[in-house]
Short mmCIF file of C-alpha atoms in Angstrom, two decimals:
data_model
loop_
_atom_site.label_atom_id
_atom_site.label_comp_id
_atom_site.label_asym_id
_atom_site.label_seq_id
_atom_site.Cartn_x
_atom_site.Cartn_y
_atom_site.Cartn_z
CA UNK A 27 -31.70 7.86 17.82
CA UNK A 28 -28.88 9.88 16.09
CA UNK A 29 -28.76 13.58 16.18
CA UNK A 30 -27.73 15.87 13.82
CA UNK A 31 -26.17 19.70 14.15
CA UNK A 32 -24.80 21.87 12.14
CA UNK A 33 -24.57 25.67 12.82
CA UNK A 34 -23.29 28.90 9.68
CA UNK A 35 -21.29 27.18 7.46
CA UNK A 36 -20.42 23.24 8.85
CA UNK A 37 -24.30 22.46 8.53
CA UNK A 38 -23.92 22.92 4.75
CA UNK A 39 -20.25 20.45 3.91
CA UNK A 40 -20.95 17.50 7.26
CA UNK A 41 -23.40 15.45 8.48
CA UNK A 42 -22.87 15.53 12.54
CA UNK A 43 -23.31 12.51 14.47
CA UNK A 44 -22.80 14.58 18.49
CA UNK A 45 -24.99 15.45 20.62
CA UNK A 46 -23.68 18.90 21.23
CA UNK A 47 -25.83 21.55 21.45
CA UNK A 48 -25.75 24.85 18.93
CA UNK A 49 -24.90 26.87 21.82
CA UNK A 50 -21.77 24.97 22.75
CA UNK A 51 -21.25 24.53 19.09
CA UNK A 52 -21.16 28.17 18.48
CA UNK A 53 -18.98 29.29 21.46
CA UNK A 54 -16.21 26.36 20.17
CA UNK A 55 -16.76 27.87 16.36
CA UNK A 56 -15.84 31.94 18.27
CA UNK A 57 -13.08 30.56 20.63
CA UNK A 58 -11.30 28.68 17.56
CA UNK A 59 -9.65 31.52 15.57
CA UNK A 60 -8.30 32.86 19.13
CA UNK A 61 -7.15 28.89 19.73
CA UNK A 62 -5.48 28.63 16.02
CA UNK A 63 -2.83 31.16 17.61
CA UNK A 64 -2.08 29.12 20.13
CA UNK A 65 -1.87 26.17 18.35
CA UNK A 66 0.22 27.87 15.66
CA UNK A 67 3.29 28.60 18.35
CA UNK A 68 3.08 25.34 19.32
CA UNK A 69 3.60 23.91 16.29
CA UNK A 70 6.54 26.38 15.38
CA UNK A 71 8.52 25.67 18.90
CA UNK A 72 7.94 21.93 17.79
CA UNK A 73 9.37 22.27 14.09
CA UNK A 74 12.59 24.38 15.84
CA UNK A 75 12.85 20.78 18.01
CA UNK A 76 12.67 18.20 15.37
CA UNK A 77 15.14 17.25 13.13
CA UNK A 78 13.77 16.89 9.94
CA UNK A 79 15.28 13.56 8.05
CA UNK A 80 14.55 11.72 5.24
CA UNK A 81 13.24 8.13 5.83
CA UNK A 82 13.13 4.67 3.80
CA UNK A 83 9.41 5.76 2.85
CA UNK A 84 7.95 9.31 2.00
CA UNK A 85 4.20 7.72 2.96
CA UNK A 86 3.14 4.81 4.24
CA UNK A 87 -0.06 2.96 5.63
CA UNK A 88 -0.60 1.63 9.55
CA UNK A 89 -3.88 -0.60 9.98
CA UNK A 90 -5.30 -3.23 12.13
CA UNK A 91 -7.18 -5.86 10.19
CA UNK A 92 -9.11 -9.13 11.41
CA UNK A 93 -10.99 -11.23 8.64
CA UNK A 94 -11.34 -9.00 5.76
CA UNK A 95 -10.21 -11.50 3.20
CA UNK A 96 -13.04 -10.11 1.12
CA UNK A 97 -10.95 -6.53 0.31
CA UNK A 98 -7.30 -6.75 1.55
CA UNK A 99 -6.07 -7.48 -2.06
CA UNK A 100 -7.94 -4.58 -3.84
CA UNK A 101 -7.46 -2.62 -0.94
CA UNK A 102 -3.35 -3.33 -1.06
CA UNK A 103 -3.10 -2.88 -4.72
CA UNK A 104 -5.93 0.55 -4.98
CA UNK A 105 -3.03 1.73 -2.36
CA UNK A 106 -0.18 1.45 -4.60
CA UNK A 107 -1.39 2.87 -7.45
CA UNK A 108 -1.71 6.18 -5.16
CA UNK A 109 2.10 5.53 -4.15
CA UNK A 110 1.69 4.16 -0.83
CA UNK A 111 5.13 2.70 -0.28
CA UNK A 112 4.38 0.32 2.83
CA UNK A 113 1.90 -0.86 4.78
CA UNK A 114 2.12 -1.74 8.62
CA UNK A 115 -0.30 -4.59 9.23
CA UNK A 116 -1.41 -5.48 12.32
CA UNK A 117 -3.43 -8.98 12.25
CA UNK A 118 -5.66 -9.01 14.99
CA UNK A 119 -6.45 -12.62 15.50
CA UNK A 120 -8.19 -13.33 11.62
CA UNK A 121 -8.77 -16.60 10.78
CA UNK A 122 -9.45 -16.38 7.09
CA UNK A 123 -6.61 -16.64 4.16
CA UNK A 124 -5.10 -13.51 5.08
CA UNK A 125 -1.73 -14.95 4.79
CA UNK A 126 -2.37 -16.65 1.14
CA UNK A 127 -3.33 -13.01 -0.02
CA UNK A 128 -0.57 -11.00 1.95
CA UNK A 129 2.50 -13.41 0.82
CA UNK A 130 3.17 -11.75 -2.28
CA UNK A 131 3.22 -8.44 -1.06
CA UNK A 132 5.57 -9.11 1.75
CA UNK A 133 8.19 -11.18 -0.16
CA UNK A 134 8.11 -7.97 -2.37
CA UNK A 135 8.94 -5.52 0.52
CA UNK A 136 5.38 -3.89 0.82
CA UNK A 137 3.88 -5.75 3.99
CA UNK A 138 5.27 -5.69 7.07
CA UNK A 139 2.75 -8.18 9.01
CA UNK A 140 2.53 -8.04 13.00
CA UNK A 141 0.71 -10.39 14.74
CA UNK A 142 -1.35 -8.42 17.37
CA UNK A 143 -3.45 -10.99 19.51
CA UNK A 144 -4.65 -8.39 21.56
CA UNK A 145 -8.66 -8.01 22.56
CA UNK A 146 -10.58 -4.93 23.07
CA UNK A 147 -11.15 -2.42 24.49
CA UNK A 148 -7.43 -0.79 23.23
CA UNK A 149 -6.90 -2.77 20.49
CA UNK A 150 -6.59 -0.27 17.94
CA UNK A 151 -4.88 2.55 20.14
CA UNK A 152 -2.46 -0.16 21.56
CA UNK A 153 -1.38 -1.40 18.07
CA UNK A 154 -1.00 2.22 16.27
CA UNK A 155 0.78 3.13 19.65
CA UNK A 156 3.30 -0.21 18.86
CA UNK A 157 3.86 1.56 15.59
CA UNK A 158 5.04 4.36 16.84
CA UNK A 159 7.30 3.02 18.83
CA UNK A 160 8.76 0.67 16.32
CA UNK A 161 8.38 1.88 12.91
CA UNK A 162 8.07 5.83 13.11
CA UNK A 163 12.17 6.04 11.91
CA UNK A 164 11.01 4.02 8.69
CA UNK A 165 8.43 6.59 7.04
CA UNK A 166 8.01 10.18 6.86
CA UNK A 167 4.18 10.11 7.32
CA UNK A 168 1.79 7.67 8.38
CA UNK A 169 -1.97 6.99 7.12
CA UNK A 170 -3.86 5.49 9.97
CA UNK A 171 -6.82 3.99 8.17
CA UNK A 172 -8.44 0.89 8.35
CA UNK A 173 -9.46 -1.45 5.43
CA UNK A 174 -12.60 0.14 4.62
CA UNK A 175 -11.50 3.04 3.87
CA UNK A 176 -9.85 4.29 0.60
CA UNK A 177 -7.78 7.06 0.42
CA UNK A 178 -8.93 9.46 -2.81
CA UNK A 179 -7.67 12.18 -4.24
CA UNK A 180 -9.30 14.01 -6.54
CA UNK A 181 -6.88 15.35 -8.69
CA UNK A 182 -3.76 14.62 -7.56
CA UNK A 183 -2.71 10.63 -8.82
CA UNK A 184 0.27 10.04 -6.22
CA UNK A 185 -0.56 10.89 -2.46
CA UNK A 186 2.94 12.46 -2.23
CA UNK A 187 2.03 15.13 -4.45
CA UNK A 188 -0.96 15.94 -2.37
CA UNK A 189 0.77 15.89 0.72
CA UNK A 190 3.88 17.66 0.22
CA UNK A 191 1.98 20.83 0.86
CA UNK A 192 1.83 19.88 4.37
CA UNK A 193 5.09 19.15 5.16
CA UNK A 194 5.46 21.45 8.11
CA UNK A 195 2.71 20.58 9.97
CA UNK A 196 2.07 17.71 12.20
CA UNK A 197 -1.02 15.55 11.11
CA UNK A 198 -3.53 15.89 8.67
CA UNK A 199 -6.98 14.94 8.98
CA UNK A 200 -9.21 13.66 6.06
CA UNK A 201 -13.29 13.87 5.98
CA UNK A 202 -15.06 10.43 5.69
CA UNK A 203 -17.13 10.29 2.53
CA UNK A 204 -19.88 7.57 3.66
CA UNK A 205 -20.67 4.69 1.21
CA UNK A 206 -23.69 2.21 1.78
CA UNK A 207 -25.48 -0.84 0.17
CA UNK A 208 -26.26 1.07 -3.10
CA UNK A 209 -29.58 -1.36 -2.43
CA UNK A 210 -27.17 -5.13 -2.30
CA UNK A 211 -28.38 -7.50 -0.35
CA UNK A 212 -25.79 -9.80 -1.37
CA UNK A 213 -22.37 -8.53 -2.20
CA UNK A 214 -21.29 -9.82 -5.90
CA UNK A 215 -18.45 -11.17 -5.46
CA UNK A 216 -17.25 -10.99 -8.74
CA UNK A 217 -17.15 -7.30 -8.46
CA UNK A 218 -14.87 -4.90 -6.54
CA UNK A 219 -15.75 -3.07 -3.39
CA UNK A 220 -15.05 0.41 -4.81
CA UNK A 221 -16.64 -0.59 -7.99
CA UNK A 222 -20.48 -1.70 -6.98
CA UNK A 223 -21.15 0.55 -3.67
CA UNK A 224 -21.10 4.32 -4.97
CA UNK A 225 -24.69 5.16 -3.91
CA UNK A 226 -23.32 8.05 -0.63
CA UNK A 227 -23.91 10.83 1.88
CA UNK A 228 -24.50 14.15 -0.10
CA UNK A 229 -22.05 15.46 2.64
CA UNK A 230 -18.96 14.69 4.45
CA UNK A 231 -19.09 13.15 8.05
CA UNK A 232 -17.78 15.58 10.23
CA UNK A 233 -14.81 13.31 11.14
CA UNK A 234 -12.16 11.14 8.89
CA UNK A 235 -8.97 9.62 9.89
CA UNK A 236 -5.18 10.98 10.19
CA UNK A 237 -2.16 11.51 8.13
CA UNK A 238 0.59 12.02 10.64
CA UNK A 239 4.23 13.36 10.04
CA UNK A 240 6.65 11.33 11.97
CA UNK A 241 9.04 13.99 12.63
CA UNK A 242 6.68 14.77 15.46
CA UNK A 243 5.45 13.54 18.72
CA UNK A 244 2.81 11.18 19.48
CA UNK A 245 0.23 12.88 22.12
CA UNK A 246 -2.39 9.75 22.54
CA UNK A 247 -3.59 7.19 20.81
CA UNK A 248 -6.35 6.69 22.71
CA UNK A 249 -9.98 5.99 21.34
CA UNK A 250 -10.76 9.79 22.14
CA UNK A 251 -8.07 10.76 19.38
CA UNK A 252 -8.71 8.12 16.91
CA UNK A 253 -10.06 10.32 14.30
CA UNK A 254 -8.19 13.50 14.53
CA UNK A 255 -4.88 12.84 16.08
CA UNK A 256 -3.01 14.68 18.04
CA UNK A 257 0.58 15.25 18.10
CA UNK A 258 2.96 17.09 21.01
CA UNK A 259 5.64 19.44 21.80
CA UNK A 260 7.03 19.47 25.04
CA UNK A 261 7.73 22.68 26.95
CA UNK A 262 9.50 22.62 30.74
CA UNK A 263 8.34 19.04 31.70
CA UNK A 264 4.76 19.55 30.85
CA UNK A 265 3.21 17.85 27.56
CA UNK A 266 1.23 20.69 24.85
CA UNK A 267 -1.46 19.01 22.51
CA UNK A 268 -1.36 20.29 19.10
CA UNK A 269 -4.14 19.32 17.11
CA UNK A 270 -4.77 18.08 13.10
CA UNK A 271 -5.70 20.72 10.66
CA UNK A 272 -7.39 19.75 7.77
CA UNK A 273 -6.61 20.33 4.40
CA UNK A 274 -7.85 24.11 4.60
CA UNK A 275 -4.77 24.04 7.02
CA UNK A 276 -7.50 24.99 10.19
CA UNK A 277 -7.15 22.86 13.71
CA UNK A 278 -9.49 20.30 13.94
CA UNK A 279 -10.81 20.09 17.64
CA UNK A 280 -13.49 20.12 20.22
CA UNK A 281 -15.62 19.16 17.32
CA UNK A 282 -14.98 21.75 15.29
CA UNK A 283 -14.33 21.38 11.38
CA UNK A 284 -13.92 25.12 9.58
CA UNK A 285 -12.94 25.31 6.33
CA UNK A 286 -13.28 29.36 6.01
CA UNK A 287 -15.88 31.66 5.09
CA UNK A 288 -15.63 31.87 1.03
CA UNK A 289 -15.20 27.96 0.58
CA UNK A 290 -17.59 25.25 -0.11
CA UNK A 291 -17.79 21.97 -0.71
CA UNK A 292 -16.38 22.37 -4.29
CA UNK A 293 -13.05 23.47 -2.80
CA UNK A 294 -12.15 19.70 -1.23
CA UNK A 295 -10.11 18.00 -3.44
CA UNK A 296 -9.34 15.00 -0.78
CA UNK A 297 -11.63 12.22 0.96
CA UNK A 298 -11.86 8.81 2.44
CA UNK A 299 -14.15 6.74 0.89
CA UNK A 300 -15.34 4.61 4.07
CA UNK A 301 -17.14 1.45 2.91
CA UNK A 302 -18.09 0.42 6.03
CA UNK A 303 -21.77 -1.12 5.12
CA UNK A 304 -21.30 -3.02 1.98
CA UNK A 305 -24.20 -5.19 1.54
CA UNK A 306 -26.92 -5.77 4.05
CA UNK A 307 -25.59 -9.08 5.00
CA UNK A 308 -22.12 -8.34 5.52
CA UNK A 309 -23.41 -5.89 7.89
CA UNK A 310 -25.37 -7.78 9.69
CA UNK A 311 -22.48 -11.52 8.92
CA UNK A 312 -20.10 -9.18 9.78
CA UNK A 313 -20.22 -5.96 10.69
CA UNK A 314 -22.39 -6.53 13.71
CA UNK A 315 -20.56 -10.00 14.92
CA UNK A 316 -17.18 -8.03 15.73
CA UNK A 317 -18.96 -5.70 17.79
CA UNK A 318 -18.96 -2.13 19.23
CA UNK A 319 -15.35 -0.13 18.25
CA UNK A 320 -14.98 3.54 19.91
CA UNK A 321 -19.10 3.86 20.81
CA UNK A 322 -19.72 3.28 17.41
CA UNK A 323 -23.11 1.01 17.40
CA UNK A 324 -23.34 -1.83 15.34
CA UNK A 325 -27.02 -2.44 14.81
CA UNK A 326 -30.08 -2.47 12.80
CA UNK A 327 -30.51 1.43 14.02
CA UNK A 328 -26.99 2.58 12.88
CA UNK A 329 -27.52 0.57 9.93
CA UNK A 330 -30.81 2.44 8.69
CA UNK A 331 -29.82 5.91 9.80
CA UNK A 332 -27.03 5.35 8.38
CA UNK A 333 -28.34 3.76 5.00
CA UNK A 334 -31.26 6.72 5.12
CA UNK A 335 -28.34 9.29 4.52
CA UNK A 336 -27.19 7.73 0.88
CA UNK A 337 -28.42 10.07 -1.31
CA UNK A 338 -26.57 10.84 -3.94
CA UNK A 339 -23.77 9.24 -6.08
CA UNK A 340 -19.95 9.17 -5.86
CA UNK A 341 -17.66 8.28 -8.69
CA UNK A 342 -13.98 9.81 -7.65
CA UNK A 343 -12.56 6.65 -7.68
CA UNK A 344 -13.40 5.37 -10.57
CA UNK A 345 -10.72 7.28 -12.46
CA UNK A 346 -8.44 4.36 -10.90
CA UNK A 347 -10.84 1.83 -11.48
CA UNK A 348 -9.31 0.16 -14.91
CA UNK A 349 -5.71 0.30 -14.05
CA UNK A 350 -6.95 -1.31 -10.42
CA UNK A 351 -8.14 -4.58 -12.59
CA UNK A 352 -5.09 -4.56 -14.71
CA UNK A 353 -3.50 -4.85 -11.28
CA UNK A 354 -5.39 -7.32 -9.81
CA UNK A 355 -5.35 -9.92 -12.95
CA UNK A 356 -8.84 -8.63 -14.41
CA UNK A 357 -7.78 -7.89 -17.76
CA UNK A 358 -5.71 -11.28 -18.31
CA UNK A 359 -7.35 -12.07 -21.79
CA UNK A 360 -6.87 -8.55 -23.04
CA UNK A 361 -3.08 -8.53 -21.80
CA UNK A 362 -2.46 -12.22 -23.50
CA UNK A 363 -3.47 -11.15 -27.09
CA UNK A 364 -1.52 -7.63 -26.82
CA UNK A 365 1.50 -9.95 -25.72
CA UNK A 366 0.71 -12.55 -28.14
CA UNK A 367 0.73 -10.30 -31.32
#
């Protein structure tokens, strides 16, 4: 079974899904603020190394996709309303009509598509690493999400705006908001994802995915790393971790996500919304079929402890919602008599 903790503060914003216990918990929570110093020169010897440079892109997208046919339009075209300026798309062995729905978006200049054959267990960490390697001098940051997950701001309408407060640090991490079936059996395929799942977690999962500023070292992309990662600065031959902060601008590691003693959860204004459920039988069509990715269980008992969490409602996203079916050719008959008057 899952187990929850939460200790002061953290029990109040995220939902924990370690086994660590409050004791550990709380020593991390003391040692941090002593840590954050550390971390802090780090980061400064690394910005005195880099040379900062502007890039063909300001922000861009990196994700490794295999037979979600079902989203990758909306998903693409939610994206650019925020001002995502590329995508990196690494097609990991799909056999549905991903290349029907991508072809317009990479004979405009938005996609470029990678074929990545490669089986687990380092899928993921191998493919964001081959991005790294071969793309990093295109974009100024990088979102490594995956197709179920929607960036959203909450005020902000372009990412850019949102980000460029961060500019001088390394990576970014951003707090899952959890989405489930909102009761679907079936998903209705005449709707949108983001339009008919907004039943949610009350709180934030206590881990998200990474923004990461290019200008910057790579420390690993292993599985370990995959949802706060880490860049590097190296000092005299020997490799420093310096971890993500969050958007409080506090390091996010050894499990530990502060966001400071007189905030709440009113003071976010950024989240993923991770749709990672959907119905109950694309979970179980779907979901479950592809497997186990980072220890993450796909089964019947994620599913319901998952599912048992949703309680409350989420409607951030809808503020794109209507110019997101203008987009995607929703609002044809409306556009037709405007044009034909």
């Amino acid at each position: 079974m899952k187990t929850i903790y939460g200790i002061n503060n953290e029990d109040k914003i995220f939902i924990h899904d370690k086994n660590i216990s409050l004791i550990l918990r709380f020593c991390i929570g003391c040692a941090m603020p002593l840590l954050s110093v550390w971390y802090f020169l780090l980061l400064i010897i690394a910005r005195l190394k880099i040379k900062t440079e502007k890039k063909q892109y300001y922000f861009s997208i990196c994700a490794i996709f295999k037979d979600e046919g079902l989203i990758l339009n909306e998903w693409i075209e939610y994206h650019l309303i925020l001002g995502v300026e590329h995508f990196y798309l690494y097609n990991n062995n799909s056999s549905d009509n991903f290349k029907e729905i991508l072809k317009p978006y990479i004979n405009k200049g938005y996609v470029t598509l990678i074929d990545w054959p490669i089986g687990p267990p380092y899928t993921q960490g191998l493919a964001y690493s081959n991005f790294y390697k071969s793309f990093r001098s295109e974009t100024n940051w990088v979102a490594f999400i995956d197709l179920d997950e929607f960036i959203c701001p909450f005020r902000e309408i372009h990412i850019k705006d949102w980000l460029k407060k961060f500019d001088n640090f390394s990576s970014v991490v951003v707090y899952w908001k959890q989405f489930g079936t909102s009761g679907k059996i079936y998903h209705d395929e005449t709707k949108l994802v983001t339009e008919q799942y907004t039943v949610c977690w009350d709180k934030y999962f206590a881990i998200g995915k990474t923004f990461v500023n290019t200008s910057f070292d790579m420390y690993d992309f292993s599985a370990k790393y995959i949802h706060a990662t880490p860049t590097s600065i190296t000092i005299f031959g020997h490799k420093f971790l310096i971890p993500p902060i969050n958007e409080f601008k506090k390091f996010v590691i050894f499990k530990s996500n502060r966001i400071g003693f007189f905030r709440n959860s009113s003071n976010f204004s950024i989240q993923i919304n991770h749709y990672s459920v959907k119905s109950y039988a694309n979970y179980c069509l779907n979901k479950m079929k592809k497997g186990v990715p980072h220890g993450f269980a796909r089964d019947l008992e994620t599913f319901f402890w998952s599912e048992q969490y949703n309680n409350s409602t989420d409607h951030k996203i809808f503020r794109f919602m209507t110019e997101l079916k203008i987009n995607m050719g929703k609002a044809e008959d409306v556009q037709n008599q405007l044009t034909s008057k």
